Amino acid sequence: MLKNFFCGVAVGVANIIPGVSGGTIIVLLGLFDELMAAISNVFKINISWKERFKSIKFIVQVGLGVVVGLVGFAKILEFLFVHAEIQTIMWFVGLILFSIPVLKKNEMKGEKISWLYFIVGVLIIGLLAFFVPSKDEVIVPLQDILANKLNITYIITLIILGAISGATMIFPGVSGSMVLLVLGYYHLFKGYVANVTSFEPKIIIGLIFIAIGVLLGIVLSAKLTNWLLKKYHPQTMSLIVGLIVMSAVTIIPLSGYNLITIITSILTFLFGGSIVILVDKLKKD
């Protein structure tokens, strides 16, 4: 139970890091197959209640950890990003890249990487990063959101935005904010979330449809991924490794360096890697 909870905390923390997918940490912690199967089991018809309850219990344990990670570490990460943004990101890059060999050993269990699918994963993230516009902090104003009519087309749009957010929340390597930016809907999505405290009926109704989309995205993504892992495990894991590697590369800052920053960034990168090596050694012992 505690292991699942603390893994959830790590996933929650990851979701705060710009450009990082919580699904990446799910994979690196060795929970990916189990979580995909658990979410899929909850909505299966031909399954015993004992097995369904076991899956729900596992999801709740991880889910509580995610909430604690998001809420409890938000201020700490905010402080780190204000005072040491590059070093903090490089620490996370170190965690991810040093985890790849451990991931291959634990999740692929002797299977060889399919380089074709690995390259496809790299290209997906590379193209998303190439086409993504500048991510500034501008959000759609409240009055502009209220001006939109809640017709069937707009409702479907909100559900799709929620589904993208939900699917990328658990799928490794893909940042939901990056996808929404490419599609041109990031600021609208962020506008709804930012204006939730206005308690405007249109905002609340819109967020309900987004929440429906998030649930659909999580369930459909889990079912599809669970099926792919069963039918095409080495290919799917190779694709995921490609997504994770390239997602780590794309979050590396390209400017803002001086001699001190370079040295401290290398140190935090190696510190992230040393944590992975230490944890893997403790698991072996």
JSON list of C-alpha atoms in Angstrom, two decimals, residues 28 99-113 115 237 241:
[
{"chain": "A", "resi": 28, "resn": "LEU", "atom": "CA", "xyz": [9.94, 4.18, -14.67]},
{"chain": "A", "resi": 99, "resn": "SER", "atom": "CA", "xyz": [16.08, 5.12, -15.44]},
{"chain": "A", "resi": 100, "resn": "ILE", "atom": "CA", "xyz": [15.97, 3.91, -19.06]},
{"chain": "A", "resi": 101, "resn": "PRO", "atom": "CA", "xyz": [18.32, 0.91, -18.54]},
{"chain": "A", "resi": 102, "resn": "VAL", "atom": "CA", "xyz": [16.38, -0.05, -15.39]},
{"chain": "A", "resi": 103, "resn": "LEU", "atom": "CA", "xyz": [13.12, 0.29, -17.33]},
{"chain": "A", "resi": 104, "resn": "LYS", "atom": "CA", "xyz": [14.41, -1.95, -20.12]},
{"chain": "A", "resi": 105, "resn": "LYS", "atom": "CA", "xyz": [15.56, -4.57, -17.63]},
{"chain": "A", "resi": 106, "resn": "ASN", "atom": "CA", "xyz": [12.38, -4.58, -15.50]},
{"chain": "A", "resi": 107, "resn": "GLU", "atom": "CA", "xyz": [9.65, -3.99, -18.08]},
{"chain": "A", "resi": 108, "resn": "MET", "atom": "CA", "xyz": [11.01, -5.61, -21.25]},
{"chain": "A", "resi": 109, "resn": "LYS", "atom": "CA", "xyz": [12.37, -8.68, -19.42]},
{"chain": "A", "resi": 110, "resn": "GLY", "atom": "CA", "xyz": [14.97, -9.68, -21.98]},
{"chain": "A", "resi": 111, "resn": "GLU", "atom": "CA", "xyz": [13.02, -8.45, -25.03]},
{"chain": "A", "resi": 112, "resn": "LYS", "atom": "CA", "xyz": [15.04, -6.54, -27.59]},
{"chain": "A", "resi": 113, "resn": "ILE", "atom": "CA", "xyz": [14.17, -2.95, -28.42]},
{"chain": "A", "resi": 115, "resn": "TRP", "atom": "CA", "xyz": [14.40, 0.35, -33.20]},
{"chain": "A", "resi": 237, "resn": "MET", "atom": "CA", "xyz": [7.52, -0.71, -24.86]},
{"chain": "A", "resi": 241, "resn": "VAL", "atom": "CA", "xyz": [11.05, 4.22, -24.46]}
]
